Amino acid sequence: MRETFKDEYKYEEEKILQTRNIKVLGAYGTKAKGFGTTSFSLNKTDVIDAGNLLESLGEESIHVKNIWLTHQHLDHIVDIAYIIDNYFGIRKDTINILGTKGTIDAIKKHFLNDEVWPDFSKIQLPNNEMVVKYTEIELDKEYQISQNESIKAFKTDHTDSSCGYIYKRGDGAILITADTCNIDNAILEIEKDTTIKSVVIECSFPNHLEELAKNSKHLTPKMLFEQLKTVKRKDFQLYINHIKPSFILEIAQEIEEYEGDYEPILVKDGEILQF
Ligand SMILES: [Zn+2]
Ligand SMILES: [Zn+2]
């Protein structure tokens, strides 16, 4: 018999960690009315990217402690600015911004730099801790998040320092490429790690904009499924994200044309991804 509210709450938290899913807070490749940009909630305290934390989490965002960034583009970082600003008075914990060296350097130099937005690593919370701290992570190194959760970054082809992540919980894992125009490293990970049960890959532009996709280091349905042809394993669920909302119908139609044996799910804001 669980006696106190605190026990009940802890029990709920543990129950969530026994299931294997994450929540899409923002699914799309740019902001539009009713469409949020990339972010995933792994658990109460950890998110991958910060494109849509405010709209999706609201005040709950005060519990976010670790933001694992894939890269520094605005659609992946923008809500770092607003969750700090809106809930400064009630936030208790420092926000740890994690990413590769190039990503962290870009945030410090171009975003939270006292010019575009305050440098929150120099500003204290009411409890005297700094609002923000930074942690540089290494590629291909597994970081333990809790007793049964870990995360590992792998190199992608988007910015010089961009990465995707493999998030493990219990005996399953989900791989998220984030923005990339090449999924070679993701494929290596999928082939060697059969605990990966779900894969989220970006698809930003329709086929007729292949040139733009290549120049901006993104994928079209044709590029995506041509690269996926080399994957031997078929026992994973494919999810597709980062679609530019203005092309959503065109891209969805082209995905259907090229998907072959895959039965991809085009993710939406608020969607739960099982793995
Ligand atoms: Zn993006
Ligand atoms: Zn990007």
PDB file of C-alpha atoms and ligand atoms in Angstrom:
ATOM      1  CA  MET A   1       0.000   0.000   0.000  1.00  0.00           C
ATOM      2  CA  ARG A   2       1.486   3.341  -1.047  1.00  0.00           C
ATOM      3  CA  GLU A   3       0.767   5.819   1.685  1.00  0.00           C
ATOM      4  CA  THR A   4       1.820   9.308   0.735  1.00  0.00           C
ATOM      5  CA  PHE A   5       1.324  11.446  -2.332  1.00  0.00           C
ATOM      6  CA  LYS A   6       5.094  11.479  -2.780  1.00  0.00           C
ATOM      7  CA  ASP A   7       5.186   7.680  -2.918  1.00  0.00           C
ATOM      8  CA  GLU A   8       2.347   7.701  -5.402  1.00  0.00           C
ATOM      9  CA  TYR A   9       4.174  10.208  -7.558  1.00  0.00           C
ATOM     10  CA  LYS A  10       7.420   8.238  -7.413  1.00  0.00           C
ATOM     11  CA  TYR A  11       5.494   5.094  -8.360  1.00  0.00           C
ATOM     12  CA  GLU A  12       4.059   6.876 -11.434  1.00  0.00           C
ATOM     13  CA  GLU A  13       7.543   8.046 -12.441  1.00  0.00           C
ATOM     14  CA  GLU A  14       8.906   4.507 -12.132  1.00  0.00           C
ATOM     15  CA  LYS A  15       5.993   3.126 -14.123  1.00  0.00           C
ATOM     16  CA  ILE A  16       6.736   5.557 -16.963  1.00  0.00           C
ATOM     17  CA  LEU A  17      10.378   4.457 -17.022  1.00  0.00           C
ATOM     18  CA  GLN A  18       9.304   0.813 -17.312  1.00  0.00           C
ATOM     19  CA  THR A  19       7.467   1.518 -20.562  1.00  0.00           C
ATOM     20  CA  ARG A  20       9.488   2.272 -23.678  1.00  0.00           C
ATOM     21  CA  ASN A  21       8.360   5.414 -25.382  1.00  0.00           C
ATOM     22  CA  ILE A  22       9.239   9.066 -25.824  1.00  0.00           C
ATOM     23  CA  LYS A  23       7.043  12.033 -26.662  1.00  0.00           C
ATOM     24  CA  VAL A  24       7.430  14.293 -29.672  1.00  0.00           C
ATOM     25  CA  LEU A  25       7.123  17.863 -28.400  1.00  0.00           C
ATOM     26  CA  GLY A  26       7.728  19.376 -31.828  1.00  0.00           C
ATOM     27  CA  ALA A  27       7.833  17.421 -35.072  1.00  0.00           C
ATOM     28  CA  TYR A  28       8.457  19.820 -37.926  1.00  0.00           C
ATOM     29  CA  GLY A  29      11.292  21.459 -39.863  1.00  0.00           C
ATOM     30  CA  THR A  30      10.167  25.004 -39.353  1.00  0.00           C
ATOM     31  CA  LYS A  31       7.659  26.859 -37.210  1.00  0.00           C
ATOM     32  CA  ALA A  32       4.265  27.542 -38.747  1.00  0.00           C
ATOM     33  CA  LYS A  33       0.872  28.252 -37.213  1.00  0.00           C
ATOM     34  CA  GLY A  34      -0.029  25.045 -35.355  1.00  0.00           C
ATOM     35  CA  PHE A  35       3.319  23.334 -36.098  1.00  0.00           C
ATOM     36  CA  GLY A  36       6.195  23.087 -33.602  1.00  0.00           C
ATOM     37  CA  THR A  37       9.873  22.527 -34.376  1.00  0.00           C
ATOM     38  CA  THR A  38      12.084  19.675 -33.285  1.00  0.00           C
ATOM     39  CA  SER A  39      12.142  18.471 -29.699  1.00  0.00           C
ATOM     40  CA  PHE A  40      11.623  15.133 -27.962  1.00  0.00           C
ATOM     41  CA  SER A  41      10.843  14.512 -24.307  1.00  0.00           C
ATOM     42  CA  LEU A  42      12.786  11.478 -23.048  1.00  0.00           C
ATOM     43  CA  ASN A  43      11.578  11.731 -19.460  1.00  0.00           C
ATOM     44  CA  LYS A  44      10.610  14.479 -17.023  1.00  0.00           C
ATOM     45  CA  THR A  45      14.093  16.016 -16.953  1.00  0.00           C
ATOM     46  CA  ASP A  46      15.734  15.222 -20.301  1.00  0.00           C
ATOM     47  CA  VAL A  47      14.871  16.464 -23.775  1.00  0.00           C
ATOM     48  CA  ILE A  48      16.561  16.214 -27.160  1.00  0.00           C
ATOM     49  CA  ASP A  49      16.517  19.681 -28.783  1.00  0.00           C
ATOM     50  CA  ALA A  50      14.452  22.649 -27.710  1.00  0.00           C
ATOM     51  CA  GLY A  51      12.385  23.720 -30.705  1.00  0.00           C
ATOM     52  CA  ASN A  52       8.989  23.490 -29.021  1.00  0.00           C
ATOM     53  CA  LEU A  53       9.274  23.303 -25.242  1.00  0.00           C
ATOM     54  CA  LEU A  54       7.149  26.276 -24.279  1.00  0.00           C
ATOM     55  CA  GLU A  55       3.952  25.496 -26.205  1.00  0.00           C
ATOM     56  CA  SER A  56       4.095  21.763 -25.410  1.00  0.00           C
ATOM     57  CA  LEU A  57       5.296  21.718 -21.791  1.00  0.00           C
ATOM     58  CA  GLY A  58       4.288  25.133 -20.460  1.00  0.00           C
ATOM     59  CA  GLU A  59       5.107  25.389 -16.751  1.00  0.00           C
ATOM     60  CA  GLU A  60       6.182  21.714 -16.696  1.00  0.00           C
ATOM     61  CA  SER A  61       9.304  22.935 -18.520  1.00  0.00           C
ATOM     62  CA  ILE A  62      10.723  24.016 -15.136  1.00  0.00           C
ATOM     63  CA  HIS A  63      11.532  20.327 -14.593  1.00  0.00           C
ATOM     64  CA  VAL A  64      13.752  20.131 -17.702  1.00  0.00           C
ATOM     65  CA  LYS A  65      17.350  19.816 -16.513  1.00  0.00           C
ATOM     66  CA  ASN A  66      19.230  18.411 -19.497  1.00  0.00           C
ATOM     67  CA  ILE A  67      18.848  19.623 -23.092  1.00  0.00           C
ATOM     68  CA  TRP A  68      20.740  17.307 -25.445  1.00  0.00           C
ATOM     69  CA  LEU A  69      21.277  19.337 -28.613  1.00  0.00           C
ATOM     70  CA  THR A  70      21.729  17.835 -32.074  1.00  0.00           C
ATOM     71  CA  HIS A  71      23.030  21.145 -33.502  1.00  0.00           C
ATOM     72  CA  GLN A  72      22.696  24.892 -33.114  1.00  0.00           C
ATOM     73  CA  HIS A  73      20.111  25.788 -35.784  1.00  0.00           C
ATOM     74  CA  LEU A  74      17.351  28.054 -34.510  1.00  0.00           C
ATOM     75  CA  ASP A  75      14.525  25.532 -35.004  1.00  0.00           C
ATOM     76  CA  HIS A  76      16.289  23.229 -32.499  1.00  0.00           C
ATOM     77  CA  ILE A  77      17.276  25.760 -29.814  1.00  0.00           C
ATOM     78  CA  VAL A  78      14.760  28.605 -29.862  1.00  0.00           C
ATOM     79  CA  ASP A  79      12.746  27.680 -26.772  1.00  0.00           C
ATOM     80  CA  ILE A  80      15.805  27.597 -24.526  1.00  0.00           C
ATOM     81  CA  ALA A  81      15.350  31.365 -24.553  1.00  0.00           C
ATOM     82  CA  TYR A  82      11.670  31.325 -23.649  1.00  0.00           C
ATOM     83  CA  ILE A  83      11.460  28.595 -21.018  1.00  0.00           C
ATOM     84  CA  ILE A  84      14.111  30.436 -19.026  1.00  0.00           C
ATOM     85  CA  ASP A  85      12.432  33.802 -19.410  1.00  0.00           C
ATOM     86  CA  ASN A  86       8.898  32.674 -18.591  1.00  0.00           C
ATOM     87  CA  TYR A  87       9.616  30.540 -15.540  1.00  0.00           C
ATOM     88  CA  PHE A  88      12.731  32.160 -14.124  1.00  0.00           C
ATOM     89  CA  GLY A  89      11.077  32.826 -10.764  1.00  0.00           C
ATOM     90  CA  ILE A  90       9.935  29.258 -10.149  1.00  0.00           C
ATOM     91  CA  ARG A  91      12.765  27.282 -11.722  1.00  0.00           C
ATOM     92  CA  LYS A  92      14.839  25.457  -9.104  1.00  0.00           C
ATOM     93  CA  ASP A  93      17.461  23.671 -11.180  1.00  0.00           C
ATOM     94  CA  THR A  94      20.181  24.768 -13.555  1.00  0.00           C
ATOM     95  CA  ILE A  95      19.587  23.921 -17.215  1.00  0.00           C
ATOM     96  CA  ASN A  96      22.446  21.798 -18.507  1.00  0.00           C
ATOM     97  CA  ILE A  97      22.914  22.336 -22.243  1.00  0.00           C
ATOM     98  CA  LEU A  98      24.747  19.369 -23.733  1.00  0.00           C
ATOM     99  CA  GLY A  99      26.173  18.981 -27.209  1.00  0.00           C
ATOM    100  CA  THR A 100      29.347  18.553 -29.208  1.00  0.00           C
ATOM    101  CA  LYS A 101      32.002  21.261 -28.848  1.00  0.00           C
ATOM    102  CA  GLY A 102      31.039  23.076 -32.071  1.00  0.00           C
ATOM    103  CA  THR A 103      27.377  23.210 -31.054  1.00  0.00           C
ATOM    104  CA  ILE A 104      28.098  24.494 -27.541  1.00  0.00           C
ATOM    105  CA  ASP A 105      30.557  27.093 -28.877  1.00  0.00           C
ATOM    106  CA  ALA A 106      27.929  28.374 -31.326  1.00  0.00           C
ATOM    107  CA  ILE A 107      25.287  28.747 -28.577  1.00  0.00           C
ATOM    108  CA  LYS A 108      27.699  30.682 -26.379  1.00  0.00           C
ATOM    109  CA  LYS A 109      28.963  32.891 -29.199  1.00  0.00           C
ATOM    110  CA  HIS A 110      25.810  33.580 -31.199  1.00  0.00           C
ATOM    111  CA  PHE A 111      22.746  32.947 -29.009  1.00  0.00           C
ATOM    112  CA  LEU A 112      23.085  33.286 -25.215  1.00  0.00           C
ATOM    113  CA  ASN A 113      25.804  35.907 -25.664  1.00  0.00           C
ATOM    114  CA  ASP A 114      24.435  39.041 -23.922  1.00  0.00           C
ATOM    115  CA  GLU A 115      23.591  40.507 -27.333  1.00  0.00           C
ATOM    116  CA  VAL A 116      20.916  38.315 -28.914  1.00  0.00           C
ATOM    117  CA  TRP A 117      19.739  37.044 -25.483  1.00  0.00           C
ATOM    118  CA  PRO A 118      21.252  37.216 -21.977  1.00  0.00           C
ATOM    119  CA  ASP A 119      24.225  35.038 -21.061  1.00  0.00           C
ATOM    120  CA  PHE A 120      22.371  32.920 -18.508  1.00  0.00           C
ATOM    121  CA  SER A 121      25.532  31.115 -17.468  1.00  0.00           C
ATOM    122  CA  LYS A 122      26.394  34.341 -15.588  1.00  0.00           C
ATOM    123  CA  ILE A 123      22.951  34.853 -14.041  1.00  0.00           C
ATOM    124  CA  GLN A 124      21.869  33.197 -10.796  1.00  0.00           C
ATOM    125  CA  LEU A 125      18.626  31.469  -9.927  1.00  0.00           C
ATOM    126  CA  PRO A 126      16.974  32.418  -6.616  1.00  0.00           C
ATOM    127  CA  ASN A 127      18.921  29.501  -5.032  1.00  0.00           C
ATOM    128  CA  ASN A 128      22.256  31.025  -6.190  1.00  0.00           C
ATOM    129  CA  GLU A 129      22.927  28.321  -8.798  1.00  0.00           C
ATOM    130  CA  MET A 130      23.565  29.596 -12.335  1.00  0.00           C
ATOM    131  CA  VAL A 131      20.579  29.385 -14.691  1.00  0.00           C
ATOM    132  CA  VAL A 132      22.537  27.655 -17.444  1.00  0.00           C
ATOM    133  CA  LYS A 133      25.618  25.485 -17.627  1.00  0.00           C
ATOM    134  CA  TYR A 134      27.231  23.772 -20.606  1.00  0.00           C
ATOM    135  CA  THR A 135      28.522  20.237 -21.029  1.00  0.00           C
ATOM    136  CA  GLU A 136      30.516  19.199 -24.077  1.00  0.00           C
ATOM    137  CA  ILE A 137      29.865  15.614 -25.048  1.00  0.00           C
ATOM    138  CA  GLU A 138      31.916  13.179 -27.097  1.00  0.00           C
ATOM    139  CA  LEU A 139      30.592  11.311 -30.095  1.00  0.00           C
ATOM    140  CA  ASP A 140      30.122   7.535 -29.740  1.00  0.00           C
ATOM    141  CA  LYS A 141      30.310   7.641 -25.948  1.00  0.00           C
ATOM    142  CA  GLU A 142      27.404   6.274 -23.923  1.00  0.00           C
ATOM    143  CA  TYR A 143      26.189   8.581 -21.135  1.00  0.00           C
ATOM    144  CA  GLN A 144      24.121   7.139 -18.307  1.00  0.00           C
ATOM    145  CA  ILE A 145      21.026   9.234 -17.576  1.00  0.00           C
ATOM    146  CA  SER A 146      19.530   7.029 -14.871  1.00  0.00           C
ATOM    147  CA  GLN A 147      19.747   3.437 -13.739  1.00  0.00           C
ATOM    148  CA  ASN A 148      17.971   2.157 -16.865  1.00  0.00           C
ATOM    149  CA  GLU A 149      18.481   4.955 -19.376  1.00  0.00           C
ATOM    150  CA  SER A 150      21.459   6.002 -21.467  1.00  0.00           C
ATOM    151  CA  ILE A 151      22.171   8.167 -24.492  1.00  0.00           C
ATOM    152  CA  LYS A 152      24.869   8.160 -27.154  1.00  0.00           C
ATOM    153  CA  ALA A 153      25.594  10.714 -29.879  1.00  0.00           C
ATOM    154  CA  PHE A 154      26.740   9.765 -33.380  1.00  0.00           C
ATOM    155  CA  LYS A 155      27.997  12.014 -36.157  1.00  0.00           C
ATOM    156  CA  THR A 156      25.592  13.204 -38.851  1.00  0.00           C
ATOM    157  CA  ASP A 157      26.052  15.192 -42.057  1.00  0.00           C
ATOM    158  CA  HIS A 158      24.380  18.569 -41.495  1.00  0.00           C
ATOM    159  CA  THR A 159      26.620  21.104 -39.730  1.00  0.00           C
ATOM    160  CA  ASP A 160      30.310  20.570 -38.906  1.00  0.00           C
ATOM    161  CA  SER A 161      29.414  19.474 -35.390  1.00  0.00           C
ATOM    162  CA  SER A 162      25.899  18.003 -35.758  1.00  0.00           C
ATOM    163  CA  CYS A 163      24.908  14.680 -34.234  1.00  0.00           C
ATOM    164  CA  GLY A 164      22.020  12.281 -33.879  1.00  0.00           C
ATOM    165  CA  TYR A 165      21.251  10.289 -30.724  1.00  0.00           C
ATOM    166  CA  ILE A 166      20.520   6.742 -29.657  1.00  0.00           C
ATOM    167  CA  TYR A 167      18.425   6.728 -26.496  1.00  0.00           C
ATOM    168  CA  LYS A 168      18.209   3.437 -24.600  1.00  0.00           C
ATOM    169  CA  ARG A 169      15.720   2.534 -21.913  1.00  0.00           C
ATOM    170  CA  GLY A 170      15.754  -0.958 -20.443  1.00  0.00           C
ATOM    171  CA  ASP A 171      16.422  -3.404 -23.254  1.00  0.00           C
ATOM    172  CA  GLY A 172      15.172  -1.239 -26.120  1.00  0.00           C
ATOM    173  CA  ALA A 173      16.451   1.829 -27.950  1.00  0.00           C
ATOM    174  CA  ILE A 174      15.318   4.523 -30.377  1.00  0.00           C
ATOM    175  CA  LEU A 175      17.636   6.218 -32.871  1.00  0.00           C
ATOM    176  CA  ILE A 176      17.007   9.826 -33.891  1.00  0.00           C
ATOM    177  CA  THR A 177      19.017  11.169 -36.824  1.00  0.00           C
ATOM    178  CA  ALA A 178      17.829  14.785 -36.532  1.00  0.00           C
ATOM    179  CA  ASP A 179      18.834  16.968 -39.500  1.00  0.00           C
ATOM    180  CA  THR A 180      21.129  15.208 -41.959  1.00  0.00           C
ATOM    181  CA  CYS A 181      21.507  14.553 -45.666  1.00  0.00           C
ATOM    182  CA  ASN A 182      23.313  11.263 -45.200  1.00  0.00           C
ATOM    183  CA  ILE A 183      22.292   8.368 -42.965  1.00  0.00           C
ATOM    184  CA  ASP A 184      25.415   6.173 -43.323  1.00  0.00           C
ATOM    185  CA  ASN A 185      26.348   6.399 -39.630  1.00  0.00           C
ATOM    186  CA  ALA A 186      22.748   5.819 -38.564  1.00  0.00           C
ATOM    187  CA  ILE A 187      22.670   2.694 -40.741  1.00  0.00           C
ATOM    188  CA  LEU A 188      25.887   1.377 -39.144  1.00  0.00           C
ATOM    189  CA  GLU A 189      24.307   1.812 -35.709  1.00  0.00           C
ATOM    190  CA  ILE A 190      21.026   0.173 -36.756  1.00  0.00           C
ATOM    191  CA  GLU A 191      22.836  -2.852 -38.207  1.00  0.00           C
ATOM    192  CA  LYS A 192      25.078  -3.438 -35.220  1.00  0.00           C
ATOM    193  CA  ASP A 193      22.607  -2.732 -32.409  1.00  0.00           C
ATOM    194  CA  THR A 194      19.471  -4.873 -32.578  1.00  0.00           C
ATOM    195  CA  THR A 195      18.086  -3.266 -29.423  1.00  0.00           C
ATOM    196  CA  ILE A 196      17.203  -0.307 -31.699  1.00  0.00           C
ATOM    197  CA  LYS A 197      13.499  -0.923 -32.263  1.00  0.00           C
ATOM    198  CA  SER A 198      12.549   2.454 -33.743  1.00  0.00           C
ATOM    199  CA  VAL A 199      14.274   4.976 -35.988  1.00  0.00           C
ATOM    200  CA  VAL A 200      13.334   8.621 -36.546  1.00  0.00           C
ATOM    201  CA  ILE A 201      14.722  10.133 -39.746  1.00  0.00           C
ATOM    202  CA  GLU A 202      14.254  13.598 -41.117  1.00  0.00           C
ATOM    203  CA  CYS A 203      12.682  14.376 -44.483  1.00  0.00           C
ATOM    204  CA  SER A 204      12.555  18.122 -45.064  1.00  0.00           C
ATOM    205  CA  PHE A 205      11.840  18.787 -48.730  1.00  0.00           C
ATOM    206  CA  PRO A 206       9.860  17.285 -51.633  1.00  0.00           C
ATOM    207  CA  ASN A 207      11.730  15.563 -54.475  1.00  0.00           C
ATOM    208  CA  HIS A 208      11.669  18.524 -56.854  1.00  0.00           C
ATOM    209  CA  LEU A 209      13.728  20.505 -54.328  1.00  0.00           C
ATOM    210  CA  GLU A 210      16.561  17.928 -54.194  1.00  0.00           C
ATOM    211  CA  GLU A 211      19.132  20.583 -55.062  1.00  0.00           C
ATOM    212  CA  LEU A 212      18.010  22.760 -52.148  1.00  0.00           C
ATOM    213  CA  ALA A 213      17.906  19.688 -49.886  1.00  0.00           C
ATOM    214  CA  LYS A 214      21.509  18.837 -50.787  1.00  0.00           C
ATOM    215  CA  ASN A 215      22.734  22.419 -50.377  1.00  0.00           C
ATOM    216  CA  SER A 216      21.063  22.798 -46.985  1.00  0.00           C
ATOM    217  CA  LYS A 217      22.056  19.237 -45.961  1.00  0.00           C
ATOM    218  CA  HIS A 218      18.619  17.687 -45.686  1.00  0.00           C
ATOM    219  CA  LEU A 219      16.736  14.745 -47.235  1.00  0.00           C
ATOM    220  CA  THR A 220      13.881  14.311 -49.711  1.00  0.00           C
ATOM    221  CA  PRO A 221      11.711  11.126 -49.823  1.00  0.00           C
ATOM    222  CA  LYS A 222      13.709   9.842 -52.823  1.00  0.00           C
ATOM    223  CA  MET A 223      17.088  10.466 -51.154  1.00  0.00           C
ATOM    224  CA  LEU A 224      15.871   8.933 -47.886  1.00  0.00           C
ATOM    225  CA  PHE A 225      14.521   5.674 -49.303  1.00  0.00           C
ATOM    226  CA  GLU A 226      17.429   5.218 -51.723  1.00  0.00           C
ATOM    227  CA  GLN A 227      19.800   5.320 -48.750  1.00  0.00           C
ATOM    228  CA  LEU A 228      17.555   3.016 -46.698  1.00  0.00           C
ATOM    229  CA  LYS A 229      17.770   0.339 -49.410  1.00  0.00           C
ATOM    230  CA  THR A 230      21.148  -0.771 -48.062  1.00  0.00           C
ATOM    231  CA  VAL A 231      19.751  -1.604 -44.599  1.00  0.00           C
ATOM    232  CA  LYS A 232      19.537  -5.356 -44.074  1.00  0.00           C
ATOM    233  CA  ARG A 233      17.473  -5.274 -40.884  1.00  0.00           C
ATOM    234  CA  LYS A 234      13.771  -4.635 -41.378  1.00  0.00           C
ATOM    235  CA  ASP A 235      12.561  -5.229 -37.828  1.00  0.00           C
ATOM    236  CA  PHE A 236      12.270  -1.626 -36.713  1.00  0.00           C
ATOM    237  CA  GLN A 237       9.546   1.015 -36.894  1.00  0.00           C
ATOM    238  CA  LEU A 238      10.429   3.954 -39.122  1.00  0.00           C
ATOM    239  CA  TYR A 239       9.227   7.391 -38.073  1.00  0.00           C
ATOM    240  CA  ILE A 240       9.716  10.490 -40.219  1.00  0.00           C
ATOM    241  CA  ASN A 241      10.015  14.025 -38.833  1.00  0.00           C
ATOM    242  CA  HIS A 242      11.281  17.524 -39.717  1.00  0.00           C
ATOM    243  CA  ILE A 243       8.931  17.937 -42.681  1.00  0.00           C
ATOM    244  CA  LYS A 244       8.566  21.569 -43.794  1.00  0.00           C
ATOM    245  CA  PRO A 245       4.851  22.214 -43.090  1.00  0.00           C
ATOM    246  CA  SER A 246       4.253  24.053 -46.378  1.00  0.00           C
ATOM    247  CA  PHE A 247       5.168  20.859 -48.302  1.00  0.00           C
ATOM    248  CA  ILE A 248       3.472  18.380 -45.993  1.00  0.00           C
ATOM    249  CA  LEU A 249       0.942  16.932 -48.488  1.00  0.00           C
ATOM    250  CA  GLU A 250       3.463  16.692 -51.317  1.00  0.00           C
ATOM    251  CA  ILE A 251       6.066  15.013 -49.100  1.00  0.00           C
ATOM    252  CA  ALA A 252       3.510  12.584 -47.609  1.00  0.00           C
ATOM    253  CA  GLN A 253       2.470  11.534 -51.111  1.00  0.00           C
ATOM    254  CA  GLU A 254       6.069  11.053 -52.235  1.00  0.00           C
ATOM    255  CA  ILE A 255       6.889   9.024 -49.130  1.00  0.00           C
ATOM    256  CA  GLU A 256       4.022   6.677 -50.012  1.00  0.00           C
ATOM    257  CA  GLU A 257       5.457   6.346 -53.508  1.00  0.00           C
ATOM    258  CA  TYR A 258       8.967   5.477 -52.340  1.00  0.00           C
ATOM    259  CA  GLU A 259       8.422   3.693 -48.991  1.00  0.00           C
ATOM    260  CA  GLY A 260       8.514   0.107 -50.339  1.00  0.00           C
ATOM    261  CA  ASP A 261       8.250  -2.384 -47.454  1.00  0.00           C
ATOM    262  CA  TYR A 262       8.591   0.287 -44.796  1.00  0.00           C
ATOM    263  CA  GLU A 263       5.426   1.480 -43.152  1.00  0.00           C
ATOM    264  CA  PRO A 264       6.665   4.854 -41.947  1.00  0.00           C
ATOM    265  CA  ILE A 265       4.703   6.973 -39.520  1.00  0.00           C
ATOM    266  CA  LEU A 266       4.887  10.708 -40.177  1.00  0.00           C
ATOM    267  CA  VAL A 267       5.172  12.138 -36.679  1.00  0.00           C
ATOM    268  CA  LYS A 268       3.079  15.002 -35.378  1.00  0.00           C
ATOM    269  CA  ASP A 269       3.459  17.303 -32.400  1.00  0.00           C
ATOM    270  CA  GLY A 270       2.425  15.415 -29.244  1.00  0.00           C
ATOM    271  CA  GLU A 271       2.896  11.941 -30.768  1.00  0.00           C
ATOM    272  CA  ILE A 272       4.165   9.090 -28.570  1.00  0.00           C
ATOM    273  CA  LEU A 273       6.925   7.035 -30.202  1.00  0.00           C
ATOM    274  CA  GLN A 274       7.152   3.410 -29.038  1.00  0.00           C
ATOM    275  CA  PHE A 275      10.370   1.436 -29.173  1.00  0.00           C
TER     276      PHE A 275
HETATM  277 ZN    ZN B   1      16.138  21.668 -38.313  1.00  0.00          ZN
HETATM  278 ZN    ZN B   2      19.474  22.182 -39.065  1.00  0.00          ZN
END
